[in-house]
PDB file of C-alpha atoms in Angstrom:
ATOM      1  CA  MET A   1      26.870  80.205 131.527  1.00 42.00           C
ATOM      2  CA  LYS A   2      26.052  77.768 134.358  1.00 40.00           C
ATOM      3  CA  GLY A   3      28.287  74.533 134.398  1.00 42.00           C
ATOM      4  CA  MET A   4      31.181  76.173 132.356  1.00 40.00           C
ATOM      5  CA  ILE A   5      34.753  75.711 133.605  1.00 38.00           C
ATOM      6  CA  PRO A   6      36.543  79.111 133.323  1.00 42.00           C
ATOM      7  CA  MET A   7      39.722  78.532 130.789  1.00 46.00           C
ATOM      8  CA  GLU A   8      43.185  78.524 132.424  1.00 51.00           C
ATOM      9  CA  HIS A   9      46.382  79.002 130.823  1.00 56.00           C
ATOM     10  CA  LYS A  10      49.940  78.852 132.209  1.00 66.00           C
ATOM     11  CA  CYS A  11      52.706  81.472 132.555  1.00 68.00           C
ATOM     12  CA  PRO A  12      55.203  81.713 129.998  1.00 64.00           C
ATOM     13  CA  HIS A  13      57.834  82.797 132.494  1.00 60.00           C
ATOM     14  CA  CYS A  14      57.533  80.438 135.272  1.00 63.00           C
ATOM     15  CA  GLY A  15      54.657  77.934 134.203  1.00 65.00           C
ATOM     16  CA  ALA A  16      52.001  78.780 136.765  1.00 62.00           C
ATOM     17  CA  VAL A  17      48.326  78.128 136.033  1.00 63.00           C
ATOM     18  CA  LEU A  18      46.585  81.566 135.752  1.00 56.00           C
ATOM     19  CA  PRO A  19      43.181  82.599 134.707  1.00 58.00           C
ATOM     20  CA  GLU A  20      42.527  83.044 131.181  1.00 59.00           C
ATOM     21  CA  GLU A  21      42.265  86.977 131.243  1.00 59.00           C
ATOM     22  CA  SER A  22      45.305  87.358 133.461  1.00 58.00           C
ATOM     23  CA  SER A  23      47.669  89.946 132.195  1.00 58.00           C
ATOM     24  CA  PHE A  24      50.222  89.514 135.354  1.00 54.00           C
ATOM     25  CA  CYS A  25      51.713  86.614 136.897  1.00 62.00           C
ATOM     26  CA  PRO A  26      51.562  86.943 140.733  1.00 53.00           C
ATOM     27  CA  HIS A  27      54.088  83.964 141.005  1.00 53.00           C
ATOM     28  CA  CYS A  28      57.017  85.464 139.245  1.00 54.00           C
ATOM     29  CA  ALA A  29      55.755  89.139 139.259  1.00 51.00           C
ATOM     30  CA  ARG A  30      56.120  89.422 135.540  1.00 55.00           C
ATOM     31  CA  SER A  31      53.704  90.846 132.646  1.00 55.00           C
ATOM     32  CA  ILE A  32      52.506  88.151 130.435  1.00 58.00           C
ATOM     33  CA  ARG A  33      51.171  90.265 127.710  1.00 53.00           C
ATOM     34  CA  THR A  34      52.780  90.098 124.305  1.00 49.00           C
ATOM     35  CA  ARG A  35      54.446  93.443 123.575  1.00 44.00           C
ATOM     36  CA  GLU A  36      54.036  94.894 120.174  1.00 44.00           C
ATOM     37  CA  ALA A  37      56.979  96.942 118.645  1.00 44.00           C
ATOM     38  CA  ALA A  38      55.712 100.594 118.421  1.00 45.00           C
ATOM     39  CA  PRO A  39      56.213 101.821 114.849  1.00 52.00           C
ATOM     40  CA  VAL A  40      59.167 104.555 114.216  1.00 45.00           C
ATOM     41  CA  PRO A  41      57.485 107.389 112.477  1.00 52.00           C
ATOM     42  CA  THR A  42      58.927 107.788 108.995  1.00 52.00           C
ATOM     43  CA  HIS A  43      60.187 111.026 109.654  1.00 50.00           C
ATOM     44  CA  LEU A  44      62.262 109.790 112.593  1.00 46.00           C
ATOM     45  CA  TRP A  45      63.971 106.972 110.678  1.00 43.00           C
ATOM     46  CA  ARG A  46      64.569 108.951 107.677  1.00 54.00           C
ATOM     47  CA  LYS A  47      66.304 111.506 109.814  1.00 52.00           C
ATOM     48  CA  GLY A  48      68.505 108.950 111.534  1.00 52.00           C
ATOM     49  CA  LEU A  49      69.390 107.537 108.219  1.00 50.00           C
ATOM     50  CA  LYS A  50      70.642 110.865 107.042  1.00 54.00           C
ATOM     51  CA  TRP A  51      72.655 111.227 110.141  1.00 48.00           C
ATOM     52  CA  VAL A  52      74.393 107.830 109.488  1.00 42.00           C
ATOM     53  CA  LEU A  53      75.024 108.429 105.773  1.00 51.00           C
ATOM     54  CA  ALA A  54      76.372 112.031 106.892  1.00 49.00           C
ATOM     55  CA  LEU A  55      78.850 110.170 109.317  1.00 44.00           C
ATOM     56  CA  ALA A  56      79.663 107.569 106.650  1.00 47.00           C
ATOM     57  CA  ILE A  57      80.630 110.366 104.080  1.00 48.00           C
ATOM     58  CA  VAL A  58      82.797 112.282 106.762  1.00 39.00           C
ATOM     59  CA  ALA A  59      84.667 109.009 107.637  1.00 38.00           C
ATOM     60  CA  ALA A  60      85.013 108.250 104.121  1.00 43.00           C
ATOM     61  CA  ALA A  61      86.536 111.704 103.360  1.00 41.00           C
ATOM     62  CA  ALA A  62      88.802 111.453 106.428  1.00 36.00           C
ATOM     63  CA  LEU A  63      90.083 108.271 104.910  1.00 38.00           C
ATOM     64  CA  VAL A  64      90.506 109.731 101.499  1.00 40.00           C
ATOM     65  CA  GLY A  65      92.289 112.661 103.148  1.00 41.00           C
ATOM     66  CA  TRP A  66      94.622 110.766 104.968  1.00 34.00           C
ATOM     67  CA  ALA A  67      95.572 108.626 101.895  1.00 42.00           C
ATOM     68  CA  LEU A  68      96.191 111.821  99.919  1.00 45.00           C
ATOM     69  CA  LEU A  69      98.294 113.517 102.898  1.00 43.00           C
ATOM     70  CA  HIS A  70     100.566 110.107 103.025  1.00 44.00           C
ATOM     71  CA  GLU A  71     100.594 109.781  99.218  1.00 51.00           C
ATOM     72  CA  HIS A  72     104.312 109.481  98.140  1.00 51.00           C
ATOM     73  CA  PRO A  73     105.645 111.066  95.295  1.00 50.00           C
ATOM     74  CA  THR A  74     106.136 108.796  92.380  1.00 51.00           C
ATOM     75  CA  GLY A  75     109.772 109.033  92.299  1.00 85.00           C
ATOM     76  CA  LEU A  76     112.692 111.567  92.954  1.00 94.00           C
ATOM     77  CA  PRO A  77     111.905 115.170  92.103  1.00 95.00           C
ATOM     78  CA  ALA A  78     112.990 116.477  88.782  1.00 94.00           C
ATOM     79  CA  GLY A  79     114.995 119.262  88.160  1.00 96.00           C
ATOM     80  CA  GLU A  80     118.287 120.685  86.513  1.00 97.00           C
ATOM     81  CA  THR A  81     121.526 119.737  88.110  1.00 98.00           C
ATOM     82  CA  THR A  82     124.398 121.891  89.554  1.00 98.00           C
ATOM     83  CA  PRO A  83     127.838 120.304  89.768  1.00 98.00           C
ATOM     84  CA  VAL A  84     129.384 120.437  92.929  1.00 98.00           C
ATOM     85  CA  VAL A  85     133.013 119.135  93.346  1.00 98.00           C
ATOM     86  CA  PHE A  86     134.290 118.330  96.852  1.00 98.00           C
ATOM     87  CA  GLN A  87     138.076 117.921  97.798  1.00 96.00           C
ATOM     88  CA  GLU A  88     138.974 115.131 100.238  1.00 94.00           C
ATOM     89  CA  ASP A  89     141.559 115.611 102.994  1.00 94.00           C
ATOM     90  CA  GLU A  90     144.569 113.904 103.653  1.00 92.00           C
ATOM     91  CA  ASP A  91     142.377 111.230 105.615  1.00 91.00           C
ATOM     92  CA  GLY A  92     140.443 110.627 102.745  1.00 92.00           C
ATOM     93  CA  MET A  93     137.295 112.154 104.341  1.00 93.00           C
ATOM     94  CA  VAL A  94     135.112 114.298 102.283  1.00 95.00           C
ATOM     95  CA  THR A  95     132.970 117.077 104.182  1.00 96.00           C
ATOM     96  CA  ALA A  96     130.041 119.088 103.233  1.00 97.00           C
ATOM     97  CA  THR A  97     129.374 122.176 104.852  1.00 97.00           C
ATOM     98  CA  PRO A  98     126.652 124.678 104.505  1.00 97.00           C
ATOM     99  CA  GLU A  99     129.120 127.489 104.061  1.00 97.00           C
ATOM    100  CA  TYR A 100     130.757 125.763 101.037  1.00 98.00           C
ATOM    101  CA  LEU A 101     127.340 124.906  99.597  1.00 98.00           C
ATOM    102  CA  GLU A 102     126.139 128.559 100.030  1.00 97.00           C
ATOM    103  CA  GLU A 103     128.451 129.186  97.029  1.00 97.00           C
ATOM    104  CA  PHE A 104     126.123 127.086  94.665  1.00 98.00           C
ATOM    105  CA  PHE A 105     122.869 127.494  96.612  1.00 98.00           C
ATOM    106  CA  PRO A 106     122.738 131.059  98.202  1.00 98.00           C
ATOM    107  CA  THR A 107     119.176 130.848  99.734  1.00 98.00           C
ATOM    108  CA  LEU A 108     119.853 127.460 101.823  1.00 97.00           C
ATOM    109  CA  THR A 109     119.244 127.514 105.497  1.00 97.00           C
ATOM    110  CA  CYS A 110     120.696 124.226 106.450  1.00 97.00           C
ATOM    111  CA  ILE A 111     122.035 120.813 104.752  1.00 97.00           C
ATOM    112  CA  ASP A 112     121.738 116.894 105.531  1.00 97.00           C
ATOM    113  CA  PHE A 113     124.809 114.792 104.265  1.00 97.00           C
ATOM    114  CA  ARG A 114     125.262 111.307 105.383  1.00 94.00           C
ATOM    115  CA  THR A 115     126.068 107.984 103.840  1.00 93.00           C
ATOM    116  CA  THR A 116     122.798 105.724 103.040  1.00 92.00           C
ATOM    117  CA  ILE A 117     122.144 102.062 102.327  1.00 88.00           C
ATOM    118  CA  LYS A 118     118.815 103.021 100.941  1.00 90.00           C
ATOM    119  CA  THR A 119     118.187 102.496  97.155  1.00 90.00           C
ATOM    120  CA  SER A 120     114.731 103.960  97.143  1.00 93.00           C
ATOM    121  CA  ASP A 121     113.333 106.139  94.262  1.00 94.00           C
ATOM    122  CA  ASN A 122     111.064 107.946  96.716  1.00 96.00           C
ATOM    123  CA  ILE A 123     112.620 111.051  98.257  1.00 97.00           C
ATOM    124  CA  ASP A 124     110.548 110.987 101.349  1.00 97.00           C
ATOM    125  CA  ASP A 125     112.466 107.801 102.390  1.00 96.00           C
ATOM    126  CA  TYR A 126     115.657 109.873 102.833  1.00 97.00           C
ATOM    127  CA  LEU A 127     113.817 112.646 104.348  1.00 97.00           C
ATOM    128  CA  VAL A 128     112.550 110.687 107.062  1.00 97.00           C
ATOM    129  CA  ASP A 129     116.146 109.515 107.765  1.00 95.00           C
ATOM    130  CA  SER A 130     117.553 113.176 107.680  1.00 96.00           C
ATOM    131  CA  PHE A 131     118.782 114.944 110.745  1.00 96.00           C
ATOM    132  CA  GLN A 132     116.498 117.833 109.635  1.00 97.00           C
ATOM    133  CA  MET A 133     113.578 115.621 110.174  1.00 98.00           C
ATOM    134  CA  ALA A 134     114.763 114.420 113.297  1.00 97.00           C
ATOM    135  CA  THR A 135     115.268 117.852 114.514  1.00 96.00           C
ATOM    136  CA  LEU A 136     111.980 119.147 113.379  1.00 97.00           C
ATOM    137  CA  VAL A 137     109.913 116.266 114.947  1.00 97.00           C
ATOM    138  CA  SER A 138     111.627 116.147 118.250  1.00 94.00           C
ATOM    139  CA  SER A 139     111.261 119.809 118.868  1.00 93.00           C
ATOM    140  CA  ARG A 140     107.804 119.825 117.484  1.00 93.00           C
ATOM    141  CA  GLY A 141     108.915 122.429 114.693  1.00 92.00           C
ATOM    142  CA  ALA A 142     110.727 124.567 116.911  1.00 90.00           C
ATOM    143  CA  GLN A 143     114.281 123.829 115.740  1.00 90.00           C
ATOM    144  CA  ASN A 144     116.006 122.913 112.457  1.00 91.00           C
ATOM    145  CA  ALA A 145     119.385 121.532 111.435  1.00 90.00           C
ATOM    146  CA  VAL A 146     120.947 125.021 110.902  1.00 90.00           C
ATOM    147  CA  GLY A 147     124.951 124.819 111.010  1.00 87.00           C
ATOM    148  CA  GLU A 148     125.018 120.797 110.459  1.00 90.00           C
ATOM    149  CA  ARG A 149     127.586 119.548 108.550  1.00 92.00           C
ATOM    150  CA  GLY A 150     128.343 115.830 107.186  1.00 94.00           C
ATOM    151  CA  MET A 151     131.397 113.864 106.125  1.00 93.00           C
ATOM    152  CA  TYR A 152     131.873 110.349 104.561  1.00 92.00           C
ATOM    153  CA  ASN A 153     135.342 108.446 103.931  1.00 91.00           C
ATOM    154  CA  ALA A 154     135.592 108.488 100.203  1.00 89.00           C
ATOM    155  CA  GLY A 155     139.044 107.113 100.508  1.00 74.00           C
ATOM    156  CA  SER A 156     138.203 103.538 102.115  1.00 74.00           C
ATOM    157  CA  ASP A 157     135.057 103.018 100.056  1.00 66.00           C
ATOM    158  CA  SER A 158     134.610 104.852  96.593  1.00 60.00           C
ATOM    159  CA  ASN A 159     131.347 103.080  95.994  1.00 68.00           C
ATOM    160  CA  ASN A 160     129.679 104.808  99.295  1.00 84.00           C
ATOM    161  CA  ARG A 161     126.178 105.947  98.477  1.00 92.00           C
ATOM    162  CA  VAL A 162     125.661 109.372  99.885  1.00 95.00           C
ATOM    163  CA  ALA A 163     122.498 111.309 100.382  1.00 97.00           C
ATOM    164  CA  LEU A 164     122.916 115.197 100.301  1.00 98.00           C
ATOM    165  CA  MET A 165     119.837 117.358 100.967  1.00 98.00           C
ATOM    166  CA  ILE A 166     119.634 121.080 100.849  1.00 98.00           C
ATOM    167  CA  PHE A 167     116.876 123.095 102.469  1.00 98.00           C
ATOM    168  CA  ASP A 168     115.974 126.584 102.125  1.00 97.00           C
ATOM    169  CA  ASP A 169     112.896 126.289 104.714  1.00 96.00           C
ATOM    170  CA  ASN A 170     112.084 123.964 107.416  1.00 96.00           C
ATOM    171  CA  THR A 171     109.944 121.837 105.222  1.00 97.00           C
ATOM    172  CA  HIS A 172     111.227 122.820 101.949  1.00 98.00           C
ATOM    173  CA  LEU A 173     113.811 120.775  99.763  1.00 98.00           C
ATOM    174  CA  MET A 174     115.456 122.835  97.333  1.00 98.00           C
ATOM    175  CA  GLY A 175     118.369 120.405  96.053  1.00 98.00           C
ATOM    176  CA  TYR A 176     119.536 116.937  96.654  1.00 99.00           C
ATOM    177  CA  PHE A 177     122.007 114.120  95.644  1.00 98.00           C
ATOM    178  CA  ILE A 178     121.557 110.464  96.288  1.00 97.00           C
ATOM    179  CA  GLY A 179     124.158 107.909  95.039  1.00 95.00           C
ATOM    180  CA  SER A 180     127.918 107.465  94.410  1.00 94.00           C
ATOM    181  CA  PRO A 181     129.849 110.750  93.922  1.00 95.00           C
ATOM    182  CA  THR A 182     132.126 110.654  90.679  1.00 94.00           C
ATOM    183  CA  ASN A 183     135.681 110.344  91.071  1.00 93.00           C
ATOM    184  CA  LEU A 184     137.419 113.083  89.164  1.00 96.00           C
ATOM    185  CA  GLY A 185     140.948 111.958  90.156  1.00 94.00           C
ATOM    186  CA  GLY A 186     143.321 114.016  92.727  1.00 94.00           C
ATOM    187  CA  GLY A 187     140.881 113.489  95.665  1.00 94.00           C
ATOM    188  CA  LYS A 188     138.073 115.551  94.003  1.00 96.00           C
ATOM    189  CA  TRP A 189     134.592 114.176  93.812  1.00 96.00           C
ATOM    190  CA  GLN A 190     131.686 115.567  92.076  1.00 97.00           C
ATOM    191  CA  MET A 191     127.944 115.401  93.056  1.00 98.00           C
ATOM    192  CA  ASP A 192     125.578 116.478  90.507  1.00 98.00           C
ATOM    193  CA  VAL A 193     122.851 117.943  92.581  1.00 99.00           C
ATOM    194  CA  VAL A 194     119.184 118.093  91.544  1.00 98.00           C
ATOM    195  CA  ASN A 195     117.609 121.347  91.754  1.00 98.00           C
ATOM    196  CA  CYS A 196     113.972 120.991  93.052  1.00 98.00           C
ATOM    197  CA  ASP A 197     110.838 122.463  94.594  1.00 97.00           C
ATOM    198  CA  TYR A 198     109.556 120.045  97.007  1.00 98.00           C
ATOM    199  CA  ASP A 199     107.316 121.053  99.972  1.00 97.00           C
ATOM    200  CA  PHE A 200     107.161 118.202 102.528  1.00 97.00           C
ATOM    201  CA  THR A 201     105.066 119.643 105.069  1.00 97.00           C
ATOM    202  CA  HIS A 202     102.663 116.741 104.831  1.00 97.00           C
ATOM    203  CA  LEU A 203     105.221 114.131 105.498  1.00 97.00           C
ATOM    204  CA  TYR A 204     106.586 116.235 108.738  1.00 98.00           C
ATOM    205  CA  GLU A 205     102.923 116.548 110.003  1.00 97.00           C
ATOM    206  CA  ALA A 206     102.543 112.837 109.482  1.00 96.00           C
ATOM    207  CA  GLU A 207     105.663 111.697 111.135  1.00 97.00           C
ATOM    208  CA  LEU A 208     104.928 114.183 113.937  1.00 97.00           C
ATOM    209  CA  ALA A 209     101.474 112.614 114.153  1.00 96.00           C
ATOM    210  CA  ALA A 210     102.752 109.026 114.424  1.00 96.00           C
ATOM    211  CA  PHE A 211     105.541 110.123 116.874  1.00 96.00           C
ATOM    212  CA  GLU A 212     103.475 112.077 119.429  1.00 94.00           C
ATOM    213  CA  GLY A 213     102.092 109.941 122.119  1.00 86.00           C
ATOM    214  CA  ASN A 214     104.045 106.729 121.009  1.00 92.00           C
ATOM    215  CA  TRP A 215     107.779 107.447 121.848  1.00 96.00           C
ATOM    216  CA  GLU A 216     107.247 107.471 125.324  1.00 95.00           C
ATOM    217  CA  GLU A 217     107.059 103.760 125.722  1.00 96.00           C
ATOM    218  CA  ASP A 218     110.387 103.058 123.962  1.00 97.00           C
ATOM    219  CA  PHE A 219     112.195 105.229 126.391  1.00 97.00           C
ATOM    220  CA  SER A 220     110.408 104.153 129.802  1.00 96.00           C
ATOM    221  CA  THR A 221     113.198 101.745 130.761  1.00 97.00           C
ATOM    222  CA  TYR A 222     116.595 103.185 131.606  1.00 97.00           C
ATOM    223  CA  ILE A 223     119.333 100.535 131.982  1.00 98.00           C
ATOM    224  CA  PRO A 224     122.319 101.824 133.886  1.00 97.00           C
ATOM    225  CA  PRO A 225     125.701 101.349 132.001  1.00 96.00           C
ATOM    226  CA  GLU A 226     126.836  98.845 134.958  1.00 96.00           C
ATOM    227  CA  GLU A 227     123.764  96.596 134.089  1.00 97.00           C
ATOM    228  CA  ILE A 228     123.979  96.657 130.402  1.00 97.00           C
ATOM    229  CA  GLU A 229     126.083  93.241 130.496  1.00 95.00           C
ATOM    230  CA  SER A 230     123.503  91.477 132.535  1.00 97.00           C
ATOM    231  CA  SER A 231     120.324  93.050 130.916  1.00 97.00           C
ATOM    232  CA  GLY A 232     120.597  90.484 127.814  1.00 97.00           C
ATOM    233  CA  ALA A 233     121.426  93.133 125.388  1.00 98.00           C
ATOM    234  CA  VAL A 234     122.831  91.520 122.273  1.00 98.00           C
ATOM    235  CA  TRP A 235     122.263  94.400 119.652  1.00 98.00           C
ATOM    236  CA  PHE A 236     122.284  98.301 119.961  1.00 98.00           C
ATOM    237  CA  LEU A 237     121.132 101.242 118.187  1.00 98.00           C
ATOM    238  CA  ASN A 238     122.957 104.283 118.490  1.00 97.00           C
ATOM    239  CA  GLY A 239     121.527 108.040 118.389  1.00 97.00           C
ATOM    240  CA  TYR A 240     123.310 111.278 117.638  1.00 95.00           C
ATOM    241  CA  ASN A 241     125.878 113.586 119.395  1.00 93.00           C
ATOM    242  CA  THR A 242     123.233 115.869 120.486  1.00 94.00           C
ATOM    243  CA  GLY A 243     122.824 114.854 124.235  1.00 95.00           C
ATOM    244  CA  ARG A 244     123.795 117.610 126.558  1.00 94.00           C
ATOM    245  CA  GLY A 245     123.804 115.717 129.817  1.00 95.00           C
ATOM    246  CA  PRO A 246     122.879 112.357 131.369  1.00 95.00           C
ATOM    247  CA  VAL A 247     119.211 112.981 131.221  1.00 95.00           C
ATOM    248  CA  LEU A 248     117.355 112.423 127.919  1.00 95.00           C
ATOM    249  CA  ARG A 249     115.559 115.674 126.897  1.00 94.00           C
ATOM    250  CA  GLU A 250     112.263 115.607 125.151  1.00 92.00           C
ATOM    251  CA  ASP A 251     113.221 117.983 122.212  1.00 94.00           C
ATOM    252  CA  ASP A 252     116.671 115.848 121.677  1.00 95.00           C
ATOM    253  CA  ALA A 253     116.652 114.863 117.975  1.00 96.00           C
ATOM    254  CA  GLN A 254     117.996 111.447 118.684  1.00 96.00           C
ATOM    255  CA  ILE A 255     114.740 110.387 120.351  1.00 97.00           C
ATOM    256  CA  TYR A 256     112.806 110.719 116.842  1.00 97.00           C
ATOM    257  CA  ALA A 257     115.873 109.245 115.028  1.00 97.00           C
ATOM    258  CA  LEU A 258     116.094 106.168 117.440  1.00 98.00           C
ATOM    259  CA  TRP A 259     112.113 105.857 117.489  1.00 98.00           C
ATOM    260  CA  HIS A 260     111.747 105.841 113.649  1.00 96.00           C
ATOM    261  CA  THR A 261     114.571 103.240 113.125  1.00 95.00           C
ATOM    262  CA  LEU A 262     113.452 101.113 115.982  1.00 96.00           C
ATOM    263  CA  HIS A 263     110.017 100.646 114.216  1.00 95.00           C
ATOM    264  CA  GLY A 264     111.131 101.000 110.530  1.00 89.00           C
ATOM    265  CA  PRO A 265     110.984  98.156 107.925  1.00 84.00           C
ATOM    266  CA  GLU A 266     114.325  96.890 108.731  1.00 83.00           C
ATOM    267  CA  PRO A 267     115.738  97.632 112.009  1.00 88.00           C
ATOM    268  CA  GLY A 268     118.108  94.564 112.122  1.00 88.00           C
ATOM    269  CA  ARG A 269     120.128  96.223 109.411  1.00 88.00           C
ATOM    270  CA  GLN A 270     120.820  99.259 111.642  1.00 90.00           C
ATOM    271  CA  CYS A 271     121.720  97.251 114.786  1.00 96.00           C
ATOM    272  CA  ARG A 272     125.363  96.399 116.045  1.00 97.00           C
ATOM    273  CA  GLU A 273     126.607  94.172 118.365  1.00 98.00           C
ATOM    274  CA  ILE A 274     126.618  95.270 121.750  1.00 98.00           C
ATOM    275  CA  GLN A 275     130.457  94.373 122.040  1.00 97.00           C
ATOM    276  CA  ARG A 276     131.141  97.178 119.557  1.00 97.00           C
ATOM    277  CA  LEU A 277     129.353  99.692 121.679  1.00 97.00           C
ATOM    278  CA  GLU A 278     132.619 101.472 122.829  1.00 96.00           C
ATOM    279  CA  GLU A 279     133.545 102.205 119.020  1.00 96.00           C
ATOM    280  CA  PHE A 280     130.182 104.448 119.060  1.00 97.00           C
ATOM    281  CA  LEU A 281     130.724 106.597 122.016  1.00 97.00           C
ATOM    282  CA  PRO A 282     129.851 110.278 121.521  1.00 97.00           C
ATOM    283  CA  ARG A 283     132.658 113.212 121.164  1.00 93.00           C
ATOM    284  CA  LYS A 284     134.083 114.556 124.359  1.00 93.00           C
ATOM    285  CA  ASP A 285     131.511 117.369 125.132  1.00 92.00           C
ATOM    286  CA  ARG A 286     128.346 115.302 124.394  1.00 96.00           C
ATOM    287  CA  TRP A 287     126.173 112.525 125.590  1.00 98.00           C
ATOM    288  CA  MET A 288     124.533 109.500 123.238  1.00 98.00           C
ATOM    289  CA  CYS A 289     121.378 107.663 123.660  1.00 98.00           C
ATOM    290  CA  TYR A 290     121.157 103.842 122.942  1.00 98.00           C
ATOM    291  CA  LEU A 291     118.444 101.491 122.521  1.00 98.00           C
ATOM    292  CA  LEU A 292     119.495  97.917 123.998  1.00 98.00           C
ATOM    293  CA  LEU A 293     117.755  94.893 122.073  1.00 98.00           C
ATOM    294  CA  ASP A 294     117.800  91.261 122.873  1.00 97.00           C
ATOM    295  CA  GLN A 295     118.923  88.647 120.313  1.00 96.00           C
ATOM    296  CA  ASP A 296     115.382  88.754 118.451  1.00 96.00           C
ATOM    297  CA  TYR A 297     115.742  92.325 118.290  1.00 96.00           C
ATOM    298  CA  ASN A 298     113.067  93.109 121.108  1.00 96.00           C
ATOM    299  CA  LEU A 299     113.768  96.426 122.941  1.00 98.00           C
ATOM    300  CA  LEU A 300     114.877  95.941 126.611  1.00 98.00           C
ATOM    301  CA  GLY A 301     115.532  99.358 127.293  1.00 98.00           C
ATOM    302  CA  TYR A 302     117.962 102.497 126.770  1.00 98.00           C
ATOM    303  CA  THR A 303     121.123 103.916 128.172  1.00 98.00           C
ATOM    304  CA  MET A 304     122.959 107.405 128.056  1.00 98.00           C
ATOM    305  CA  LEU A 305     126.685 107.419 127.688  1.00 98.00           C
ATOM    306  CA  ASP A 306     129.272 110.211 127.777  1.00 97.00           C
ATOM    307  CA  TYR A 307     132.609 110.019 125.695  1.00 96.00           C
ATOM    308  CA  GLN A 308     134.054 107.507 128.204  1.00 96.00           C
ATOM    309  CA  GLY A 309     131.249 105.276 128.348  1.00 95.00           C
ATOM    310  CA  ASN A 310     130.023 106.353 131.761  1.00 95.00           C
ATOM    311  CA  GLY A 311     126.620 106.966 132.833  1.00 92.00           C
ATOM    312  CA  GLY A 312     124.851 109.715 134.976  1.00 74.00           C
TER     313      GLY A 312
END
């Protein structure tokens, strides 16, 4: 119609004045049409929802499975007891050997015997501290503690708590004694070993999974013996008499033992003053690994020493 002025409106992006029917702004090179969201077909979002629900169910099942895998027994395994009497030697030492215990448990394959400061009623807490577990995890199941023996000084401390565990397979516990042996007099000490049937494969697998990929960082910094004094080390954790040379082998049982202690609930209780390092040197034909910590129990690094306190 004559005399009518065309309507104009502004670009919502740059503010330029544009004709009413414009769908594109030549000033900012952007579209000015309002886009409507395209409706998603019902069958597609329902299909997507099914996948989300399926993934949620799988995740929940995995969490439940993990919880069941790590579920601890409610206490120590029950069973009948077998009294075993040990004779201390002239130095007051009581020694447990697989050869002697075979008289009572003919099917045993290996044992673990040590003093313990634990007071737990959960057998798993003692198993993860055992040389058997350390050997299994460090060797990825290729080795066990066959031939190992243990001892403690009954003469100097009759209240010592000990943990004796008897295995008839790599991950099967057939008997145990945890507590203070009974003094029968004449240097004889009795342990009432509980006969049990406990498969701890789940525990071994959980420990191995936690260990793999996590231990390397703790053993990435080597501190030579001559630098220990200047390293700032105040505390140390010592390993086993299992080193065969100055180089720490990946399958050495003391790797898991040290890693487990360092990341345990109370590593400070296991630490010793660095001034006492020479008291805990290995026997003549072995090497021992030590984790060195500062005054706040932070890891500084590790070292390897022989029986004279020398490095490689």
